[in-house]
């Protein structure tokens, strides 16, 4: 059985290193072909792996004495803190010692490291952050969710391609519907960037572009992939997270407001448990940086053991389906189209 190796930044995130190690051990016990390089200070990690027992042969501590903090300048930190747990994890991918890297640390630093240390897939102008979010009908991918604030229309066309491949190969969605976030459904709506992006996306046939999608329709899951620049996408992401938390809190307040509502809450408990699970980001793992030469996943900063386990399962799946190779091959098809969406003659 061929092993899949994931390099894990053991010091990234609010609950590191305890939750990282615990989640790693859970993942190793669920996936017999998984191997983990745990990057961080040996003296801090060795006691936490003492209970590895049956999986100790598939977990290795990689010494990394430095840590990149949330307040470090991303590019400078990646260049100067070469002994940091994040950079050591990324370099393991670069050097072929691992097929994927996972971190719950600084998003900016991980993006910079993915580009500077791992590198981009040929033809991809900008890697993008692509979380899977819960929708009423089905979950959807939001790309870009904050990696690229300033975009060109070609970047958005590429985001559509990468998002479509991820939803098909990793999430199992047949012919994913790709929508472009906009202020109206009509093709002439929006800024110059979005008008140009609409024309580019509509002119290709490599993936299934279904037109503009308004923000109010996004939570329904009317599109499997929602494409946006990093500025708009990050606003949607943060608003969605905040709204979900507020709705759950408001619902809880109302259910506890009277004896009658408490009795009703007891009857609704199974449905509410299912609802909470559907809204829980931990169920989807982390947010991949699509477009880098290798698998790089950003876990939520407050991830617990279950979230890390699911992020490792996600990394395992992405490596298994060769997501980077899939993107590279489809990108070559997209790059071969002329302005009319036709294949250029050789």
mmCIF file of N, CA and C in Angstrom, residues 197-323:
data_model
loop_
_atom_site.group_PDB
_atom_site.id
_atom_site.type_symbol
_atom_site.label_atom_id
_atom_site.label_comp_id
_atom_site.label_asym_id
_atom_site.label_seq_id
_atom_site.Cartn_x
_atom_site.Cartn_y
_atom_site.Cartn_z
ATOM 1 N N UNK A 197 -14.861 39.346 -16.642
ATOM 2 C CA UNK A 197 -14.771 37.965 -16.180
ATOM 3 C C UNK A 197 -15.938 37.137 -16.709
ATOM 4 N N UNK A 198 -17.127 37.735 -16.726
ATOM 5 C CA UNK A 198 -18.299 37.029 -17.244
ATOM 6 C C UNK A 198 -18.090 36.644 -18.704
ATOM 7 N N UNK A 199 -17.573 37.553 -19.493
ATOM 8 C CA UNK A 199 -17.334 37.266 -20.906
ATOM 9 C C UNK A 199 -16.329 36.127 -21.071
ATOM 10 N N UNK A 200 -15.244 36.165 -20.296
ATOM 11 C CA UNK A 200 -14.220 35.122 -20.394
ATOM 12 C C UNK A 200 -14.768 33.763 -19.964
ATOM 13 N N UNK A 201 -15.524 33.754 -18.877
ATOM 14 C CA UNK A 201 -16.042 32.491 -18.355
ATOM 15 C C UNK A 201 -17.124 31.919 -19.256
ATOM 16 N N UNK A 202 -17.909 32.794 -19.854
ATOM 17 C CA UNK A 202 -18.978 32.339 -20.751
ATOM 18 C C UNK A 202 -18.427 31.829 -22.083
ATOM 19 N N UNK A 203 -17.228 32.272 -22.455
ATOM 20 C CA UNK A 203 -16.686 31.902 -23.765
ATOM 21 C C UNK A 203 -15.951 30.569 -23.768
ATOM 22 N N UNK A 204 -15.761 29.976 -22.590
ATOM 23 C CA UNK A 204 -15.034 28.707 -22.530
ATOM 24 C C UNK A 204 -16.011 27.540 -22.321
ATOM 25 N N UNK A 205 -15.545 26.348 -22.608
ATOM 26 C CA UNK A 205 -16.387 25.160 -22.452
ATOM 27 C C UNK A 205 -15.705 24.078 -21.626
ATOM 28 N N UNK A 206 -14.604 24.432 -20.970
ATOM 29 C CA UNK A 206 -13.861 23.460 -20.168
ATOM 30 C C UNK A 206 -14.623 23.130 -18.887
ATOM 31 N N UNK A 207 -15.306 24.117 -18.322
ATOM 32 C CA UNK A 207 -16.137 23.872 -17.140
ATOM 33 C C UNK A 207 -17.510 24.501 -17.328
ATOM 34 N N UNK A 208 -18.420 24.146 -16.441
ATOM 35 C CA UNK A 208 -19.839 24.477 -16.587
ATOM 36 C C UNK A 208 -20.179 25.818 -15.928
ATOM 37 N N UNK A 209 -19.991 26.903 -16.677
ATOM 38 C CA UNK A 209 -20.313 28.235 -16.165
ATOM 39 C C UNK A 209 -21.801 28.505 -16.366
ATOM 40 N N UNK A 210 -22.490 28.868 -15.269
ATOM 41 C CA UNK A 210 -23.942 29.061 -15.326
ATOM 42 C C UNK A 210 -24.360 30.521 -15.190
ATOM 43 N N UNK A 211 -23.399 31.443 -15.224
ATOM 44 C CA UNK A 211 -23.734 32.864 -15.177
ATOM 45 C C UNK A 211 -23.558 33.487 -13.802
ATOM 46 N N UNK A 212 -24.058 34.705 -13.670
ATOM 47 C CA UNK A 212 -23.960 35.442 -12.414
ATOM 48 C C UNK A 212 -24.857 34.838 -11.339
ATOM 49 N N UNK A 213 -24.432 34.995 -10.108
ATOM 50 C CA UNK A 213 -25.266 34.596 -8.978
ATOM 51 C C UNK A 213 -25.245 35.721 -7.949
ATOM 52 N N UNK A 214 -26.422 36.133 -7.497
ATOM 53 C CA UNK A 214 -26.512 37.184 -6.493
ATOM 54 C C UNK A 214 -26.253 36.622 -5.103
ATOM 55 N N UNK A 215 -25.792 37.496 -4.215
ATOM 56 C CA UNK A 215 -25.408 37.074 -2.866
ATOM 57 C C UNK A 215 -26.558 36.387 -2.128
ATOM 58 N N UNK A 216 -27.798 36.847 -2.364
ATOM 59 C CA UNK A 216 -28.932 36.254 -1.650
ATOM 60 C C UNK A 216 -29.191 34.812 -2.059
ATOM 61 N N UNK A 217 -28.702 34.406 -3.244
ATOM 62 C CA UNK A 217 -28.913 33.043 -3.725
ATOM 63 C C UNK A 217 -27.753 32.103 -3.380
ATOM 64 N N UNK A 218 -26.646 32.686 -2.932
ATOM 65 C CA UNK A 218 -25.472 31.871 -2.611
ATOM 66 C C UNK A 218 -25.750 30.847 -1.514
ATOM 67 N N UNK A 219 -26.375 31.230 -0.374
ATOM 68 C CA UNK A 219 -26.580 30.247 0.703
ATOM 69 C C UNK A 219 -27.505 29.093 0.336
ATOM 70 N N UNK A 220 -28.290 29.235 -0.722
ATOM 71 C CA UNK A 220 -29.171 28.143 -1.141
ATOM 72 C C UNK A 220 -28.400 26.978 -1.741
ATOM 73 N N UNK A 221 -27.186 27.271 -2.210
ATOM 74 C CA UNK A 221 -26.438 26.245 -2.922
ATOM 75 C C UNK A 221 -26.853 26.153 -4.368
ATOM 76 N N UNK A 222 -27.333 27.284 -4.941
ATOM 77 C CA UNK A 222 -27.752 27.279 -6.348
ATOM 78 C C UNK A 222 -26.571 27.132 -7.299
ATOM 79 N N UNK A 223 -25.370 27.402 -6.802
ATOM 80 C CA UNK A 223 -24.143 27.142 -7.563
ATOM 81 C C UNK A 223 -23.250 26.263 -6.702
ATOM 82 N N UNK A 224 -22.554 25.326 -7.323
ATOM 83 C CA UNK A 224 -21.626 24.464 -6.592
ATOM 84 C C UNK A 224 -20.304 25.168 -6.336
ATOM 85 N N UNK A 225 -19.977 26.119 -7.214
ATOM 86 C CA UNK A 225 -18.768 26.928 -7.074
ATOM 87 C C UNK A 225 -19.169 28.385 -7.235
ATOM 88 N N UNK A 226 -18.790 29.209 -6.279
ATOM 89 C CA UNK A 226 -19.063 30.647 -6.352
ATOM 90 C C UNK A 226 -17.733 31.366 -6.506
ATOM 91 N N UNK A 227 -17.557 32.051 -7.622
ATOM 92 C CA UNK A 227 -16.303 32.724 -7.943
ATOM 93 C C UNK A 227 -16.401 34.205 -7.585
ATOM 94 N N UNK A 228 -15.363 34.712 -6.932
ATOM 95 C CA UNK A 228 -15.314 36.131 -6.573
ATOM 96 C C UNK A 228 -13.856 36.555 -6.461
ATOM 97 N N UNK A 229 -13.603 37.860 -6.486
ATOM 98 C CA UNK A 229 -12.259 38.301 -6.137
ATOM 99 C C UNK A 229 -12.100 38.163 -4.624
ATOM 100 N N UNK A 230 -10.865 38.231 -4.144
ATOM 101 C CA UNK A 230 -10.610 37.982 -2.739
ATOM 102 C C UNK A 230 -11.259 38.966 -1.793
ATOM 103 N N UNK A 231 -11.495 40.191 -2.255
ATOM 104 C CA UNK A 231 -12.136 41.204 -1.403
ATOM 105 C C UNK A 231 -13.596 40.845 -1.157
ATOM 106 N N UNK A 232 -14.351 40.669 -2.247
ATOM 107 C CA UNK A 232 -15.767 40.333 -2.112
ATOM 108 C C UNK A 232 -15.955 38.952 -1.478
ATOM 109 N N UNK A 233 -15.098 38.014 -1.866
ATOM 110 C CA UNK A 233 -15.219 36.676 -1.328
ATOM 111 C C UNK A 233 -14.988 36.619 0.166
ATOM 112 N N UNK A 234 -14.021 37.410 0.647
ATOM 113 C CA UNK A 234 -13.746 37.414 2.082
ATOM 114 C C UNK A 234 -14.892 38.036 2.864
ATOM 115 N N UNK A 235 -15.523 39.059 2.290
ATOM 116 C CA UNK A 235 -16.689 39.657 2.946
ATOM 117 C C UNK A 235 -17.812 38.632 3.058
ATOM 118 N N UNK A 236 -18.067 37.894 1.980
ATOM 119 C CA UNK A 236 -19.098 36.855 2.014
ATOM 120 C C UNK A 236 -18.756 35.800 3.063
ATOM 121 N N UNK A 237 -17.489 35.381 3.107
ATOM 122 C CA UNK A 237 -17.062 34.365 4.063
ATOM 123 C C UNK A 237 -17.269 34.825 5.502
ATOM 124 N N UNK A 238 -16.770 36.028 5.823
ATOM 125 C CA UNK A 238 -16.870 36.522 7.199
ATOM 126 C C UNK A 238 -18.329 36.784 7.584
ATOM 127 N N UNK A 239 -19.118 37.312 6.661
ATOM 128 C CA UNK A 239 -20.528 37.549 6.964
ATOM 129 C C UNK A 239 -21.263 36.230 7.186
ATOM 130 N N UNK A 240 -20.948 35.230 6.364
ATOM 131 C CA UNK A 240 -21.592 33.922 6.506
ATOM 132 C C UNK A 240 -21.268 33.302 7.862
ATOM 133 N N UNK A 241 -19.982 33.373 8.255
ATOM 134 C CA UNK A 241 -19.581 32.831 9.552
ATOM 135 C C UNK A 241 -20.289 33.551 10.690
ATOM 136 N N UNK A 242 -20.325 34.890 10.605
ATOM 137 C CA UNK A 242 -20.967 35.669 11.655
ATOM 138 C C UNK A 242 -22.468 35.453 11.714
ATOM 139 N N UNK A 243 -23.103 35.375 10.560
ATOM 140 C CA UNK A 243 -24.549 35.178 10.511
ATOM 141 C C UNK A 243 -24.930 33.805 11.052
ATOM 142 N N UNK A 244 -24.173 32.786 10.684
ATOM 143 C CA UNK A 244 -24.462 31.441 11.180
ATOM 144 C C UNK A 244 -24.372 31.388 12.694
ATOM 145 N N UNK A 245 -23.321 32.004 13.231
ATOM 146 C CA UNK A 245 -23.155 32.024 14.684
ATOM 147 C C UNK A 245 -24.281 32.796 15.362
ATOM 148 N N UNK A 246 -24.681 33.925 14.766
ATOM 149 C CA UNK A 246 -25.753 34.739 15.343
ATOM 150 C C UNK A 246 -27.089 34.008 15.306
ATOM 151 N N UNK A 247 -27.386 33.345 14.191
ATOM 152 C CA UNK A 247 -28.653 32.622 14.067
ATOM 153 C C UNK A 247 -28.759 31.489 15.086
ATOM 154 N N UNK A 248 -27.648 30.754 15.247
ATOM 155 C CA UNK A 248 -27.651 29.671 16.232
ATOM 156 C C UNK A 248 -27.849 30.239 17.636
ATOM 157 N N UNK A 249 -27.184 31.369 17.921
ATOM 158 C CA UNK A 249 -27.332 32.000 19.226
ATOM 159 C C UNK A 249 -28.733 32.527 19.464
ATOM 160 N N UNK A 250 -29.313 33.162 18.450
ATOM 161 C CA UNK A 250 -30.681 33.681 18.574
ATOM 162 C C UNK A 250 -31.686 32.555 18.786
ATOM 163 N N UNK A 251 -31.491 31.461 18.041
ATOM 164 C CA UNK A 251 -32.384 30.313 18.176
ATOM 165 C C UNK A 251 -32.302 29.723 19.582
ATOM 166 N N UNK A 252 -31.089 29.637 20.106
ATOM 167 C CA UNK A 252 -30.893 29.113 21.453
ATOM 168 C C UNK A 252 -31.547 30.011 22.498
ATOM 169 N N UNK A 253 -31.407 31.333 22.307
ATOM 170 C CA UNK A 253 -32.021 32.284 23.246
ATOM 171 C C UNK A 253 -33.538 32.117 23.280
ATOM 172 N N UNK A 254 -34.122 31.966 22.095
ATOM 173 C CA UNK A 254 -35.577 31.832 22.028
ATOM 174 C C UNK A 254 -36.048 30.518 22.649
ATOM 175 N N UNK A 255 -35.277 29.449 22.419
ATOM 176 C CA UNK A 255 -35.667 28.149 22.953
ATOM 177 C C UNK A 255 -35.587 28.115 24.480
ATOM 178 N N UNK A 256 -34.742 28.940 25.061
ATOM 179 C CA UNK A 256 -34.583 28.972 26.508
ATOM 180 C C UNK A 256 -35.411 30.071 27.174
ATOM 181 N N UNK A 257 -36.234 30.772 26.392
ATOM 182 C CA UNK A 257 -36.931 31.956 26.910
ATOM 183 C C UNK A 257 -38.136 31.631 27.785
ATOM 184 N N UNK A 258 -38.695 30.421 27.672
ATOM 185 C CA UNK A 258 -39.862 30.065 28.484
ATOM 186 C C UNK A 258 -39.933 28.547 28.660
ATOM 187 N N UNK A 259 -40.751 28.123 29.607
ATOM 188 C CA UNK A 259 -40.919 26.686 29.829
ATOM 189 C C UNK A 259 -41.492 26.007 28.596
ATOM 190 N N UNK A 260 -42.430 26.672 27.941
ATOM 191 C CA UNK A 260 -43.059 26.104 26.744
ATOM 192 C C UNK A 260 -42.033 25.908 25.630
ATOM 193 N N UNK A 261 -41.198 26.915 25.435
ATOM 194 C CA UNK A 261 -40.203 26.815 24.361
ATOM 195 C C UNK A 261 -39.136 25.766 24.700
ATOM 196 N N UNK A 262 -38.836 25.601 25.980
ATOM 197 C CA UNK A 262 -37.881 24.573 26.392
ATOM 198 C C UNK A 262 -38.410 23.176 26.084
ATOM 199 N N UNK A 263 -39.720 22.976 26.322
ATOM 200 C CA UNK A 263 -40.332 21.679 26.000
ATOM 201 C C UNK A 263 -40.291 21.421 24.502
ATOM 202 N N UNK A 264 -40.566 22.469 23.715
ATOM 203 C CA UNK A 264 -40.488 22.342 22.257
ATOM 204 C C UNK A 264 -39.071 22.028 21.800
ATOM 205 N N UNK A 265 -38.095 22.630 22.506
ATOM 206 C CA UNK A 265 -36.693 22.389 22.153
ATOM 207 C C UNK A 265 -36.317 20.927 22.344
ATOM 208 N N UNK A 266 -36.885 20.302 23.366
ATOM 209 C CA UNK A 266 -36.603 18.885 23.598
ATOM 210 C C UNK A 266 -37.082 18.029 22.431
ATOM 211 N N UNK A 267 -38.259 18.376 21.899
ATOM 212 C CA UNK A 267 -38.789 17.635 20.752
ATOM 213 C C UNK A 267 -37.953 17.868 19.497
ATOM 214 N N UNK A 268 -37.391 19.057 19.397
ATOM 215 C CA UNK A 268 -36.618 19.422 18.208
ATOM 216 C C UNK A 268 -35.141 19.047 18.314
ATOM 217 N N UNK A 269 -34.737 18.507 19.432
ATOM 218 C CA UNK A 269 -33.320 18.269 19.679
ATOM 219 C C UNK A 269 -32.624 17.472 18.580
ATOM 220 N N UNK A 270 -33.196 16.357 18.073
ATOM 221 C CA UNK A 270 -32.518 15.622 16.991
ATOM 222 C C UNK A 270 -32.320 16.472 15.737
ATOM 223 N N UNK A 271 -33.353 17.238 15.364
ATOM 224 C CA UNK A 271 -33.252 18.086 14.169
ATOM 225 C C UNK A 271 -32.229 19.192 14.376
ATOM 226 N N UNK A 272 -32.202 19.751 15.591
ATOM 227 C CA UNK A 272 -31.250 20.827 15.886
ATOM 228 C C UNK A 272 -29.817 20.304 15.876
ATOM 229 N N UNK A 273 -29.632 19.059 16.318
ATOM 230 C CA UNK A 273 -28.297 18.474 16.305
ATOM 231 C C UNK A 273 -27.813 18.309 14.856
ATOM 232 N N UNK A 274 -28.722 17.867 13.998
ATOM 233 C CA UNK A 274 -28.376 17.721 12.581
ATOM 234 C C UNK A 274 -28.073 19.074 11.946
ATOM 235 N N UNK A 275 -28.884 20.077 12.302
ATOM 236 C CA UNK A 275 -28.675 21.429 11.777
ATOM 237 C C UNK A 275 -27.310 21.962 12.191
ATOM 238 N N UNK A 276 -26.963 21.783 13.452
ATOM 239 C CA UNK A 276 -25.676 22.268 13.943
ATOM 240 C C UNK A 276 -24.525 21.599 13.211
ATOM 241 N N UNK A 277 -24.674 20.295 12.953
ATOM 242 C CA UNK A 277 -23.622 19.578 12.243
ATOM 243 C C UNK A 277 -23.468 20.097 10.820
ATOM 244 N N UNK A 278 -24.580 20.399 10.168
ATOM 245 C CA UNK A 278 -24.515 20.932 8.796
ATOM 246 C C UNK A 278 -23.831 22.292 8.753
ATOM 247 N N UNK A 279 -23.951 23.065 9.824
ATOM 248 C CA UNK A 279 -23.381 24.405 9.869
ATOM 249 C C UNK A 279 -21.954 24.422 10.403
ATOM 250 N N UNK A 280 -21.441 23.286 10.834
ATOM 251 C CA UNK A 280 -20.147 23.223 11.506
ATOM 252 C C UNK A 280 -19.007 23.141 10.495
ATOM 253 N N UNK A 281 -18.105 24.138 10.520
ATOM 254 C CA UNK A 281 -16.981 24.159 9.583
ATOM 255 C C UNK A 281 -16.047 22.963 9.796
ATOM 256 N N UNK A 282 -16.027 22.407 11.020
ATOM 257 C CA UNK A 282 -15.136 21.283 11.291
ATOM 258 C C UNK A 282 -15.455 20.067 10.421
ATOM 259 N N UNK A 283 -16.699 19.966 9.963
ATOM 260 C CA UNK A 283 -17.093 18.814 9.155
ATOM 261 C C UNK A 283 -16.436 18.819 7.784
ATOM 262 N N UNK A 284 -16.033 20.009 7.290
ATOM 263 C CA UNK A 284 -15.476 20.123 5.941
ATOM 264 C C UNK A 284 -13.954 20.159 5.931
ATOM 265 N N UNK A 285 -13.345 20.104 7.118
ATOM 266 C CA UNK A 285 -11.888 20.141 7.174
ATOM 267 C C UNK A 285 -11.358 21.551 7.094
ATOM 268 N N UNK A 286 -10.482 21.824 6.132
ATOM 269 C CA UNK A 286 -9.872 23.145 6.000
ATOM 270 C C UNK A 286 -10.158 23.758 4.641
ATOM 271 N N UNK A 287 -9.490 24.871 4.379
ATOM 272 C CA UNK A 287 -9.642 25.575 3.098
ATOM 273 C C UNK A 287 -8.389 25.351 2.265
ATOM 274 N N UNK A 288 -8.505 24.690 1.122
ATOM 275 C CA UNK A 288 -7.315 24.469 0.303
ATOM 276 C C UNK A 288 -6.885 25.745 -0.416
ATOM 277 N N UNK A 289 -5.565 25.882 -0.600
ATOM 278 C CA UNK A 289 -5.033 26.897 -1.501
ATOM 279 C C UNK A 289 -4.887 26.218 -2.855
ATOM 280 N N UNK A 290 -5.848 26.447 -3.730
ATOM 281 C CA UNK A 290 -5.813 25.817 -5.039
ATOM 282 C C UNK A 290 -4.924 26.614 -5.980
ATOM 283 N N UNK A 291 -4.096 25.901 -6.727
ATOM 284 C CA UNK A 291 -3.212 26.560 -7.679
ATOM 285 C C UNK A 291 -1.744 26.422 -7.338
ATOM 286 N N UNK A 292 -1.417 25.876 -6.155
ATOM 287 C CA UNK A 292 -0.018 25.640 -5.819
ATOM 288 C C UNK A 292 0.379 24.228 -6.248
ATOM 289 N N UNK A 293 1.679 24.030 -6.466
ATOM 290 C CA UNK A 293 2.180 22.731 -6.947
ATOM 291 C C UNK A 293 2.309 21.765 -5.783
ATOM 292 N N UNK A 294 1.204 21.238 -5.380
ATOM 293 C CA UNK A 294 1.158 20.376 -4.212
ATOM 294 C C UNK A 294 -0.093 20.746 -3.445
ATOM 295 N N UNK A 295 -0.402 19.981 -2.428
ATOM 296 C CA UNK A 295 -1.602 20.255 -1.643
ATOM 297 C C UNK A 295 -1.223 21.073 -0.419
ATOM 298 N N UNK A 296 -1.848 22.245 -0.281
ATOM 299 C CA UNK A 296 -1.647 23.104 0.885
ATOM 300 C C UNK A 296 -3.021 23.457 1.433
ATOM 301 N N UNK A 297 -3.254 23.149 2.708
ATOM 302 C CA UNK A 297 -4.562 23.361 3.319
ATOM 303 C C UNK A 297 -4.442 24.246 4.549
ATOM 304 N N UNK A 298 -5.322 25.234 4.626
ATOM 305 C CA UNK A 298 -5.408 26.121 5.783
ATOM 306 C C UNK A 298 -6.574 25.676 6.661
ATOM 307 N N UNK A 299 -6.268 25.189 7.859
ATOM 308 C CA UNK A 299 -7.307 24.844 8.821
ATOM 309 C C UNK A 299 -7.728 26.104 9.570
ATOM 310 N N UNK A 300 -8.945 26.130 10.080
ATOM 311 C CA UNK A 300 -9.442 27.267 10.844
ATOM 312 C C UNK A 300 -8.572 27.475 12.077
ATOM 313 N N UNK A 301 -8.317 28.730 12.425
ATOM 314 C CA UNK A 301 -7.442 29.036 13.543
ATOM 315 C C UNK A 301 -7.872 28.434 14.858
ATOM 316 N N UNK A 302 -9.179 28.266 15.045
ATOM 317 C CA UNK A 302 -9.684 27.720 16.305
ATOM 318 C C UNK A 302 -10.017 26.231 16.201
ATOM 319 N N UNK A 303 -9.452 25.551 15.208
ATOM 320 C CA UNK A 303 -9.734 24.135 14.993
ATOM 321 C C UNK A 303 -9.387 23.299 16.217
ATOM 322 N N UNK A 304 -10.282 22.345 16.506
ATOM 323 C CA UNK A 304 -10.029 21.349 17.532
ATOM 324 C C UNK A 304 -9.561 20.060 16.897
ATOM 325 N N UNK A 305 -9.410 18.992 17.671
ATOM 326 C CA UNK A 305 -8.920 17.720 17.133
ATOM 327 C C UNK A 305 -9.741 17.181 15.969
ATOM 328 N N UNK A 306 -11.082 17.263 16.056
ATOM 329 C CA UNK A 306 -11.929 16.732 14.984
ATOM 330 C C UNK A 306 -11.703 17.504 13.687
ATOM 331 N N UNK A 307 -11.566 18.831 13.795
ATOM 332 C CA UNK A 307 -11.326 19.639 12.600
ATOM 333 C C UNK A 307 -9.995 19.273 11.953
ATOM 334 N N UNK A 308 -8.964 19.049 12.770
ATOM 335 C CA UNK A 308 -7.667 18.653 12.210
ATOM 336 C C UNK A 308 -7.750 17.269 11.567
ATOM 337 N N UNK A 309 -8.467 16.367 12.200
ATOM 338 C CA UNK A 309 -8.635 15.031 11.617
ATOM 339 C C UNK A 309 -9.310 15.130 10.257
ATOM 340 N N UNK A 310 -10.373 15.940 10.172
ATOM 341 C CA UNK A 310 -11.095 16.079 8.909
ATOM 342 C C UNK A 310 -10.253 16.796 7.859
ATOM 343 N N UNK A 311 -9.420 17.743 8.294
ATOM 344 C CA UNK A 311 -8.528 18.426 7.350
ATOM 345 C C UNK A 311 -7.488 17.449 6.799
ATOM 346 N N UNK A 312 -7.032 16.535 7.636
ATOM 347 C CA UNK A 312 -6.088 15.520 7.174
ATOM 348 C C UNK A 312 -6.767 14.543 6.211
ATOM 349 N N UNK A 313 -8.023 14.215 6.468
ATOM 350 C CA UNK A 313 -8.777 13.378 5.526
ATOM 351 C C UNK A 313 -8.915 14.097 4.187
ATOM 352 N N UNK A 314 -9.162 15.411 4.255
ATOM 353 C CA UNK A 314 -9.279 16.221 3.044
ATOM 354 C C UNK A 314 -7.961 16.212 2.270
ATOM 355 N N UNK A 315 -6.836 16.391 2.971
ATOM 356 C CA UNK A 315 -5.525 16.358 2.323
ATOM 357 C C UNK A 315 -5.279 15.002 1.674
ATOM 358 N N UNK A 316 -5.630 13.959 2.374
ATOM 359 C CA UNK A 316 -5.484 12.595 1.860
ATOM 360 C C UNK A 316 -6.261 12.424 0.552
ATOM 361 N N UNK A 317 -7.486 12.915 0.531
ATOM 362 C CA UNK A 317 -8.328 12.808 -0.661
ATOM 363 C C UNK A 317 -7.751 13.611 -1.816
ATOM 364 N N UNK A 318 -7.284 14.824 -1.532
ATOM 365 C CA UNK A 318 -6.737 15.680 -2.584
ATOM 366 C C UNK A 318 -5.506 15.054 -3.216
ATOM 367 N N UNK A 319 -4.665 14.447 -2.404
ATOM 368 C CA UNK A 319 -3.484 13.767 -2.939
ATOM 369 C C UNK A 319 -3.906 12.534 -3.738
ATOM 370 N N UNK A 320 -4.878 11.784 -3.218
ATOM 371 C CA UNK A 320 -5.316 10.545 -3.867
ATOM 372 C C UNK A 320 -5.829 10.789 -5.283
ATOM 373 N N UNK A 321 -6.532 11.911 -5.476
ATOM 374 C CA UNK A 321 -7.094 12.192 -6.796
ATOM 375 C C UNK A 321 -6.156 13.046 -7.650
ATOM 376 N N UNK A 322 -4.957 13.345 -7.102
ATOM 377 C CA UNK A 322 -3.968 14.157 -7.831
ATOM 378 C C UNK A 322 -4.574 15.495 -8.265
ATOM 379 N N UNK A 323 -5.071 16.246 -7.294
ATOM 380 C CA UNK A 323 -5.778 17.486 -7.609
ATOM 381 C C UNK A 323 -4.894 18.474 -8.365
#
